[in-house]
Coordinates of C-alpha atoms in Angstrom, one line a residue:
X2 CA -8.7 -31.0 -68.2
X3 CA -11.5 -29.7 -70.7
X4 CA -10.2 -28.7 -74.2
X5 CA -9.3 -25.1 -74.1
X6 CA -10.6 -25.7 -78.3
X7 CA -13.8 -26.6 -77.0
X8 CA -15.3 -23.8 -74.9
X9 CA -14.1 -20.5 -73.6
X10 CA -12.0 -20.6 -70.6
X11 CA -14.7 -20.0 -67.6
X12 CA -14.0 -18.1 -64.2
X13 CA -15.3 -17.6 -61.1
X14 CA -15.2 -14.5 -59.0
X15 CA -16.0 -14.0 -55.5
X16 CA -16.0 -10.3 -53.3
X17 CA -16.2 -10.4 -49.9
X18 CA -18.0 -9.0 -47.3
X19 CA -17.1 -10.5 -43.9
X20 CA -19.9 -12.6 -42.8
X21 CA -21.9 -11.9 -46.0
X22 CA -19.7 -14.2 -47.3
X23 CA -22.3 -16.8 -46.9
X24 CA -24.7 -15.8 -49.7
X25 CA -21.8 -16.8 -51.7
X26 CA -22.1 -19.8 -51.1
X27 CA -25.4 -20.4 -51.6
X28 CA -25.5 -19.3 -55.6
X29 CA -22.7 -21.5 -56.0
X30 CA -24.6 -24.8 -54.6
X31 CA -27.4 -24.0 -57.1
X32 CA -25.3 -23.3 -59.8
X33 CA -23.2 -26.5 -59.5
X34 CA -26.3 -28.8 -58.2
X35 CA -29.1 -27.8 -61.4
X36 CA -27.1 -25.2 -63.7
X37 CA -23.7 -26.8 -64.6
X38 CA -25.0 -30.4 -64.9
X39 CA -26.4 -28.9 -68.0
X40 CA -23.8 -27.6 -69.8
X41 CA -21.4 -29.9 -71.0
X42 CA -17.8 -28.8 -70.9
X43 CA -18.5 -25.4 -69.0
X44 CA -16.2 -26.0 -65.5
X45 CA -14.9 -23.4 -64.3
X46 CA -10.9 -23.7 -64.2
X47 CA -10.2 -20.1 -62.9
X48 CA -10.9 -18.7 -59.7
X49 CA -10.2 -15.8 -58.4
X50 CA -11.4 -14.5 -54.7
X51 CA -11.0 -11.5 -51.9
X52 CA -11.9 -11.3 -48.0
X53 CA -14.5 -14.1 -47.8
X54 CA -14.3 -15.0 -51.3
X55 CA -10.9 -16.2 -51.3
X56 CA -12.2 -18.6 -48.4
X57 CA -15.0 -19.8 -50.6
X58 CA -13.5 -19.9 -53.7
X59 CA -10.1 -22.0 -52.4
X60 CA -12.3 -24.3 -51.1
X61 CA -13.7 -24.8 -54.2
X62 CA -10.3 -25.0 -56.7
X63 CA -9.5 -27.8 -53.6
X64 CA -12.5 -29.8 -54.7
X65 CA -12.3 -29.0 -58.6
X66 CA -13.3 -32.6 -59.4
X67 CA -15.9 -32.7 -56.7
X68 CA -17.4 -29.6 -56.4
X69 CA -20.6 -30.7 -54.6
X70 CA -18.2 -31.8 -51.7
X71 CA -16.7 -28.2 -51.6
X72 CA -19.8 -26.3 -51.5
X73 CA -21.3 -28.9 -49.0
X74 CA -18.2 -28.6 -46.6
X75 CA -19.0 -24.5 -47.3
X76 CA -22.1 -25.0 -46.3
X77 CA -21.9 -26.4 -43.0
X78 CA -19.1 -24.6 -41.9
X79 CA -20.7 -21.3 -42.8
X80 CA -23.7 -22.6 -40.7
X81 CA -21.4 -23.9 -37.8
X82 CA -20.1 -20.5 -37.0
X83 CA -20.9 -19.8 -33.3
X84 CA -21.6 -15.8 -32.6
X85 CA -20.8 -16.1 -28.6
X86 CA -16.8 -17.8 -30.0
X87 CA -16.4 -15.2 -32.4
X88 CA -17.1 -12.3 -30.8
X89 CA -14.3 -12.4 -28.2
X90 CA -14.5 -11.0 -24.8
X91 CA -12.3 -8.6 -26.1
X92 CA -14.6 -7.3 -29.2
X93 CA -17.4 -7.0 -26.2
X94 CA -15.1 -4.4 -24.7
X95 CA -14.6 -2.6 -27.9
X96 CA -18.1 -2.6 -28.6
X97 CA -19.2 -1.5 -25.2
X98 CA -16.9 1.5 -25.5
X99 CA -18.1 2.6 -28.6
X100 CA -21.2 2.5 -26.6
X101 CA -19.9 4.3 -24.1
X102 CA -18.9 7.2 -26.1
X103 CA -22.3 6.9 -28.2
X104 CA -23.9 7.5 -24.8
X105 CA -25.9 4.4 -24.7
X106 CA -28.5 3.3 -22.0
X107 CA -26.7 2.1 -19.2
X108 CA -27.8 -1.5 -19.4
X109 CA -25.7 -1.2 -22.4
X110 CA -22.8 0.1 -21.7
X111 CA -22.0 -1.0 -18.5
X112 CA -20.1 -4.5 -20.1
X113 CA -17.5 -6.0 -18.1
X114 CA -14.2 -4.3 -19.3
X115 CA -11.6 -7.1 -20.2
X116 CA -8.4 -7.5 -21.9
X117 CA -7.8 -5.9 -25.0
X118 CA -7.4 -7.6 -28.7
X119 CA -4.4 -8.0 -30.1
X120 CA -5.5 -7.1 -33.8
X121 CA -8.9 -7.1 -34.4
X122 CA -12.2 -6.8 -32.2
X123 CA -13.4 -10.7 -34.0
X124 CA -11.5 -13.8 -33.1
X125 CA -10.3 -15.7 -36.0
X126 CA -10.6 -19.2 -34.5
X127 CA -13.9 -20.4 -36.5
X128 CA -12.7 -18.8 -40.0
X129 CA -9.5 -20.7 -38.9
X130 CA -10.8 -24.0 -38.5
X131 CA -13.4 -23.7 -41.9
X132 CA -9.9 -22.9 -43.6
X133 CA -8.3 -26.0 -41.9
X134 CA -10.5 -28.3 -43.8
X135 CA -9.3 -26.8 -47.4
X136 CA -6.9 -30.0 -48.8
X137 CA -3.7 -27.7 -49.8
X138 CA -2.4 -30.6 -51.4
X139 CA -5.2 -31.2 -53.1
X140 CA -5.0 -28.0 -54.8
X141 CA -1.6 -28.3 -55.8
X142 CA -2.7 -31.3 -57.8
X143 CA -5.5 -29.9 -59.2
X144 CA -3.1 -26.8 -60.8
X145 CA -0.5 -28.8 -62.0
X146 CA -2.5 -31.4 -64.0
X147 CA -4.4 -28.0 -65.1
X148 CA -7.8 -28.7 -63.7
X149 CA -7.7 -25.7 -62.0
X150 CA -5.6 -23.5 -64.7
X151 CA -5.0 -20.5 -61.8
X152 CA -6.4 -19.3 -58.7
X153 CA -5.9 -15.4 -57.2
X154 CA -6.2 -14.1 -54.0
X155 CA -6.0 -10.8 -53.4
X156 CA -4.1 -9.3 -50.3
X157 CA -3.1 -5.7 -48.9
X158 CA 0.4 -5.1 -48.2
X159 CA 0.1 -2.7 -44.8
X160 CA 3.3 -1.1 -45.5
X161 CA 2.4 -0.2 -48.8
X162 CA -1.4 -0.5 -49.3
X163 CA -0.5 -2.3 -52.5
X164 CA -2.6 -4.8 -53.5
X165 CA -0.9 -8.4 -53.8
X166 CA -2.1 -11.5 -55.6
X167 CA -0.6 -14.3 -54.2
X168 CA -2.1 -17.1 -57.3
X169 CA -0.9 -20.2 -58.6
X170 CA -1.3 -21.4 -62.0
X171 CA -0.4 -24.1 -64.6
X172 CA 2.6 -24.3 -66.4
X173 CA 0.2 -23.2 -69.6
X174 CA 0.2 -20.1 -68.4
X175 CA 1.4 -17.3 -69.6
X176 CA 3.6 -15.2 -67.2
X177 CA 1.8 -12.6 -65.4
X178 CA 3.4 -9.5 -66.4
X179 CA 3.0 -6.8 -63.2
X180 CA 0.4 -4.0 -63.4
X181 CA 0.8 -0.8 -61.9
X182 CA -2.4 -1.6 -59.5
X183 CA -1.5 -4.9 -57.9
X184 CA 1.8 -6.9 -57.3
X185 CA 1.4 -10.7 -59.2
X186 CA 2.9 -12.9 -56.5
X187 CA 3.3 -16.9 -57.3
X188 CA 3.5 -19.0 -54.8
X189 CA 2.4 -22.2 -53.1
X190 CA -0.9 -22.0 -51.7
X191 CA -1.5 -22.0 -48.2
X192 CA -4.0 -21.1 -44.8
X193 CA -1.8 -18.0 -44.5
X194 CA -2.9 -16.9 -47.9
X195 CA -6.4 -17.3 -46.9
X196 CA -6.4 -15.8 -43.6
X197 CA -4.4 -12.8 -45.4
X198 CA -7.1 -11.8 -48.0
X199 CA -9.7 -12.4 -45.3
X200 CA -8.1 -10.0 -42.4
X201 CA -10.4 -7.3 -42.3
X202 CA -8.8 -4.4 -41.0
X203 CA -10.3 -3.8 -37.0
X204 CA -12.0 -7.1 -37.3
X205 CA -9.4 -9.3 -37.5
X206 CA -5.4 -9.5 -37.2
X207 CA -3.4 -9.0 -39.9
X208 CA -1.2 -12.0 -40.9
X209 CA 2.2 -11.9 -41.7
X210 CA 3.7 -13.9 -44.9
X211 CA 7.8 -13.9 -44.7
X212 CA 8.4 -10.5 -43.6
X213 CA 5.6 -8.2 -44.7
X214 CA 2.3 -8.3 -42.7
X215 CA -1.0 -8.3 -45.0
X216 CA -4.9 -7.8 -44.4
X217 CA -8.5 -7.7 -46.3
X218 CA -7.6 -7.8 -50.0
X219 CA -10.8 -5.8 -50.1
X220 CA -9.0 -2.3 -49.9
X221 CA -7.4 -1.9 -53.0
X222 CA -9.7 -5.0 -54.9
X223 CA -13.0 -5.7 -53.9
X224 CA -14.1 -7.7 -56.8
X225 CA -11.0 -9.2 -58.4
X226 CA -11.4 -9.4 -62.1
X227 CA -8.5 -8.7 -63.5
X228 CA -6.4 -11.7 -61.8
X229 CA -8.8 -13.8 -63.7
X230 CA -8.2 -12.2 -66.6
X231 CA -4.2 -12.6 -66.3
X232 CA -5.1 -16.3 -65.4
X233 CA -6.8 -16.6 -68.7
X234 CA -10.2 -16.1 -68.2
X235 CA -12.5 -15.4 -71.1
X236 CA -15.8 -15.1 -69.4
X237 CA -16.4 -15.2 -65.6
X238 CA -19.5 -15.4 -63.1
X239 CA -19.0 -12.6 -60.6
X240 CA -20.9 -13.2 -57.3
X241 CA -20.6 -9.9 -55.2
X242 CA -22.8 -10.0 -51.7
X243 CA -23.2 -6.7 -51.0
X244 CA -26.9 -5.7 -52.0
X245 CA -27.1 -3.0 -54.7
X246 CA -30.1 -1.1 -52.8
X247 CA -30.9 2.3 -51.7
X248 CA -29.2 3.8 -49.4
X249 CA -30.9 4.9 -45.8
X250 CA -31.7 8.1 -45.3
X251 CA -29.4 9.1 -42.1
X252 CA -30.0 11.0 -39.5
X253 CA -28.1 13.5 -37.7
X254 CA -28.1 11.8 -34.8
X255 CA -27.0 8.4 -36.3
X256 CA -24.1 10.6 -38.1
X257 CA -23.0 11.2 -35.0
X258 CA -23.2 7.6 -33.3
X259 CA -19.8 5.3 -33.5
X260 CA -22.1 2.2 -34.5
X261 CA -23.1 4.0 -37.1
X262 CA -19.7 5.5 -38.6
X263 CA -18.1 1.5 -38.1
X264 CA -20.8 0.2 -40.1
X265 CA -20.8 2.7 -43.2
X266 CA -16.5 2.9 -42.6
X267 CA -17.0 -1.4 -43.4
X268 CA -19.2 -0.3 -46.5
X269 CA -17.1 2.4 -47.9
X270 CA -13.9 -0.6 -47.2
X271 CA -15.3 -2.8 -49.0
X272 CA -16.7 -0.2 -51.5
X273 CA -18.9 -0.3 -54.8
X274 CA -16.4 -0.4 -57.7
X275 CA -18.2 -3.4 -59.0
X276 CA -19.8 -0.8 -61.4
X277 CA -16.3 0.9 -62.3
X278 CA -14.7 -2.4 -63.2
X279 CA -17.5 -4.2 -65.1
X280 CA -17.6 -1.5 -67.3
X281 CA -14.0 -1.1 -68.1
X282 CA -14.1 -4.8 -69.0
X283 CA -17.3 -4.5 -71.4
X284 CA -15.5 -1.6 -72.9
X285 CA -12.4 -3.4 -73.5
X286 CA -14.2 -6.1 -74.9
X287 CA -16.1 -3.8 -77.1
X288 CA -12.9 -2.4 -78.4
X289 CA -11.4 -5.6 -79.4
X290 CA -14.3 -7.1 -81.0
X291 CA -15.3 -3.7 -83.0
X292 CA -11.2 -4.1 -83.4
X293 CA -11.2 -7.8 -84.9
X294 CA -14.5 -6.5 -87.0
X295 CA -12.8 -3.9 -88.7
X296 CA -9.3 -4.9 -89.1
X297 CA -9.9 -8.8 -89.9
X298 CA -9.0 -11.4 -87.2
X299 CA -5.1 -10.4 -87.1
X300 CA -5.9 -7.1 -85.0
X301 CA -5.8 -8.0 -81.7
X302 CA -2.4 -10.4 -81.7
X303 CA -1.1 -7.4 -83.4
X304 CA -2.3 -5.1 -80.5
X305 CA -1.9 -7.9 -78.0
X306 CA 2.3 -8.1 -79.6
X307 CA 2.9 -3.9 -79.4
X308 CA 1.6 -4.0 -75.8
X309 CA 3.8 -6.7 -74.6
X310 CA 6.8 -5.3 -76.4
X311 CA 6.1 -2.1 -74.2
X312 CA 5.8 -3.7 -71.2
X313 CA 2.2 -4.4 -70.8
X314 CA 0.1 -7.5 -70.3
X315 CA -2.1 -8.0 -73.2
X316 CA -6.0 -7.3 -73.8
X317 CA -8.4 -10.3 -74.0
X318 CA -12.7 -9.9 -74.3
X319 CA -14.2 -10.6 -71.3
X320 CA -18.1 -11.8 -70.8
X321 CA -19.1 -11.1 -67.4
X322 CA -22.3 -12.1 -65.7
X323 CA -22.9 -11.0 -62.1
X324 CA -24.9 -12.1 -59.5
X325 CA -25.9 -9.9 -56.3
X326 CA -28.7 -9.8 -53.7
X327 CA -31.5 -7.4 -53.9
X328 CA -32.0 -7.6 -50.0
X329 CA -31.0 -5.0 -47.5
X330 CA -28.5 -7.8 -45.4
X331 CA -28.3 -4.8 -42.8
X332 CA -32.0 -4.7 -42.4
X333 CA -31.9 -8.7 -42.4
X334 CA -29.5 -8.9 -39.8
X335 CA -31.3 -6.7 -37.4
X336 CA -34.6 -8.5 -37.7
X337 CA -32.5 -11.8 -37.2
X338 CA -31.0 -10.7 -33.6
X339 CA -34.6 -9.3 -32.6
X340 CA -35.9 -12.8 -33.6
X341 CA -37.1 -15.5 -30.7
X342 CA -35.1 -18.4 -32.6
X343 CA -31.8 -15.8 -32.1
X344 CA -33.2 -15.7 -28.6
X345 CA -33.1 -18.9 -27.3
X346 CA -30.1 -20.1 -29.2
X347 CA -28.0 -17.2 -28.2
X348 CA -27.8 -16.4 -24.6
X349 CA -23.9 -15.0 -24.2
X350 CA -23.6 -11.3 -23.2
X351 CA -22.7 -10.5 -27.0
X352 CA -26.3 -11.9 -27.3
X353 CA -27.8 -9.7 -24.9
X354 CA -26.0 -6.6 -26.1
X355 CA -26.8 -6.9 -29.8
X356 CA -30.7 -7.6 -29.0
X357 CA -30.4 -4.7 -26.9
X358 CA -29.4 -2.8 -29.8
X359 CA -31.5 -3.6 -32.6
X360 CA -33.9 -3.5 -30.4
X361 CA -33.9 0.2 -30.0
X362 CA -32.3 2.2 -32.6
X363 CA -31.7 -0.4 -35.2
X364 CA -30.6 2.3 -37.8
X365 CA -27.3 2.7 -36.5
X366 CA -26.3 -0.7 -36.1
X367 CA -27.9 -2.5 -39.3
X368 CA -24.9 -2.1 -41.3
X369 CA -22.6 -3.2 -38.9
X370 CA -24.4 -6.3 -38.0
X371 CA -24.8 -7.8 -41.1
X372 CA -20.4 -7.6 -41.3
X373 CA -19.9 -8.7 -37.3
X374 CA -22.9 -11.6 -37.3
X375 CA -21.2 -14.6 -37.6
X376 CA -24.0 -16.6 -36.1
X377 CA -25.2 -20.3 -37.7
X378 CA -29.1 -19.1 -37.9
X379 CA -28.0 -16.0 -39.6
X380 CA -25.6 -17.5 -42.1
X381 CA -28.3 -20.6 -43.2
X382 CA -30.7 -17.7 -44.1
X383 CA -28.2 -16.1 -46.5
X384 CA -26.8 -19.2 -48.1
X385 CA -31.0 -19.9 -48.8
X386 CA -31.3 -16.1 -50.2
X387 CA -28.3 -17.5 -52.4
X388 CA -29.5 -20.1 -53.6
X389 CA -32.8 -18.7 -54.6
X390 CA -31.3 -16.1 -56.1
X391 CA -29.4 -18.5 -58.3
X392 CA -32.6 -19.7 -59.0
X393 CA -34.6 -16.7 -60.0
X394 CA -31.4 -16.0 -62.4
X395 CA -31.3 -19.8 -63.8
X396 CA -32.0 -19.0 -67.3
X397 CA -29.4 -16.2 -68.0
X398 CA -27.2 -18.9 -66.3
X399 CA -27.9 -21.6 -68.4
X400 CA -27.3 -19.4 -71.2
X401 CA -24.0 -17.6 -70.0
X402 CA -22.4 -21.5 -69.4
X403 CA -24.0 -22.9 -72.5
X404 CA -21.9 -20.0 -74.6
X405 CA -18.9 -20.9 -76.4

């Protein structure tokens, strides 16, 4: 376990983003591979993921020691993914009568009708089986001997909408004193968890943990700082794979399309409070270093001491770097199901109806698709986008990890 002394306690956080999750995956393999090598004493010992994220980053706690292995075993299972498995029969049903009602050509439309999902319109099966090869047990090791000082993952409670962070930390701890936005939940790490944070509302079941039912951790906490914080956390590398870009200009009469509405209902879900949270932790930082400044070095346990005599978690500086694409994934995604490689490889009926789509009005269905394409070819390209990204960013990474 590094020396708490010797360098500020480092976190990782991860959004999600459904099949976007990928990219993800790619900045960490450059980041541990020709970043971290580099900077002596700078592992990261908190983590803290949502949706897709808490996939990625549990996988990575699990491998703490060997994080090469985790974001290898990421890698290909990303890029194992199978489109024609995970789209369901059932999800070709949905999307066909969302076609239907979208008044779509008939070659379209005109999908065989078959029985209905129970949950979700995406089956679970392959995010099941990457989850399968996460070592539990291995990451119950790793948090009590304190190489991993805490993990958070971030859950919805459906009865409630609250958000709950199910995390498990070391016994150096402090306790985690409840906010009024989320529900600190300990417990003992398991798939469940996982598939909880990750249940996308309409994509995927919800999954029940003792008697409540949970989905997409996305809905109340897209980009989950502040479990990292309450883990400790005193600077964290944020890796969010929604692309901050311009929006498309729409149309009336993609306003009024279904495929549309799904795929800007997935973006306003998963949401852009990046922006709102970053700022309130540079401005809480500010505070308590313009604090310290003026008052001497006593000022913030003093604060820190009134706060939790009230009831309230204390404050702590936060340095926060994060990394997002500057590609339009929706305008990626639609090119990739147009391509001849997606041709050949995919030949199911989901195939044929998403070609069929992007093919003609790709607008409507860009932002959708980049959510619902859970397809090997598509996944490799983002993990690569990843990774170079990590790479165009390598010096203010160098420099955030070398900080103490």
């Amino acid at each position: 376990m590094t020396d708490p002394q010797s360098s500020p306690v480092t976190g990782i956080v991860l959004a999600g983003a459904a099949a976007l999750g990928a990219y993800e995956v790619g900045v960490l393999s450059y980041l541990y591979e020709s970043v971290l090598p580099e900077a002596s004493g700078a592992e990261p010992s908190v983590f803290s993921g949502t949706s897709a994220g808490a996939i990625n980053v549990t996988a990575l706690a699990a491998n703490v020691d060997q994080p090469l292995i985790a974001t290898s075993l990421l890698a290909h299972a990303w890029q194992e993914i199978d489109l024609a498995t995970t789209l369901r029969p059932s999800a070709r049903d949905s999307i066909a009568m969302l076609l239907d009602v979208a008044g779509a050509p008939n070659i379209v439309r005109h999908v065989p009708y078959l029985h209905a999902a129970s949950g979700g319109i995406v089956s679970d099966e392959a995010i099941t089986r990457l989850v399968a090869r996460i070592s539990f047990d291995g990451l119950a090791e790793h948090v009590a001997s304190g190489d991993v000082r805490g993990i958070a993952l971030t859950a919805t409670r459906i009865a409630d909408g609250s958000a709950t962070v199910f995390y498990a930390s070391h016994r150096s701890v402090p306790p985690w004193i409840s906010a009024p936005n989320a529900v600190p939940t300990p417990a003992t790490l398991t798939a469940k968890h996982v598939m909880a944070s990750a249940a996308i509302p309409l994509l995927f079941p919800a999954v029940t943990i003792g008697n409540d039912a949970y989905c997409d951790g996305g809905l109340r906490q897209m980009v989950p700082l502040s479990p990292a914080m309450h883990l400790g956390a005193e600077r964290v590398l944020v890796i969010n794979p929604l692309p901050s870009v311009r929006p498309r200009s729409a149309h009336a009469a993609n306003v009024a399309s279904p495929l549309y509405l799904a795929g800007k209902a997935l973006n306003a879900l998963f949401g852009d409070r990046l922006e709102t949270d970053l700022a309130n932790a540079r401005r809480t930082t500010a505070i308590l270093r313009a604090g310290t400044a003026r008052f001497g070095p006593g000022f913030q346990d003093a604060l820190d001491a009134q706060l939790v005599a009230d009831g309230r978690s204390p404050l702590q500086p936060l340095d926060v770097l994060c990394i997002e694409p500057t590609l339009d994934f929706g305008e990626l995604a639609a090119e990739h199901v147009k391509s001849k490689a997606f041709t050949r490889h995919e030949h199911s009926a989901v195939g044929l109806l998403l070609r069929q789509i992007a093919g003609g009005e790709p607008e409507r269905m860009a932002d959708l698709l980049a959510y619902v394409l859970f397809d090997g070819g598509f996944t490799a390209k983002l993990i690569e986008i990843g990774r170079a990204d990590g790479r165009a960013r390598h010096g203010e990474l160098a420099a955030f990890f070398a900080a103490t």
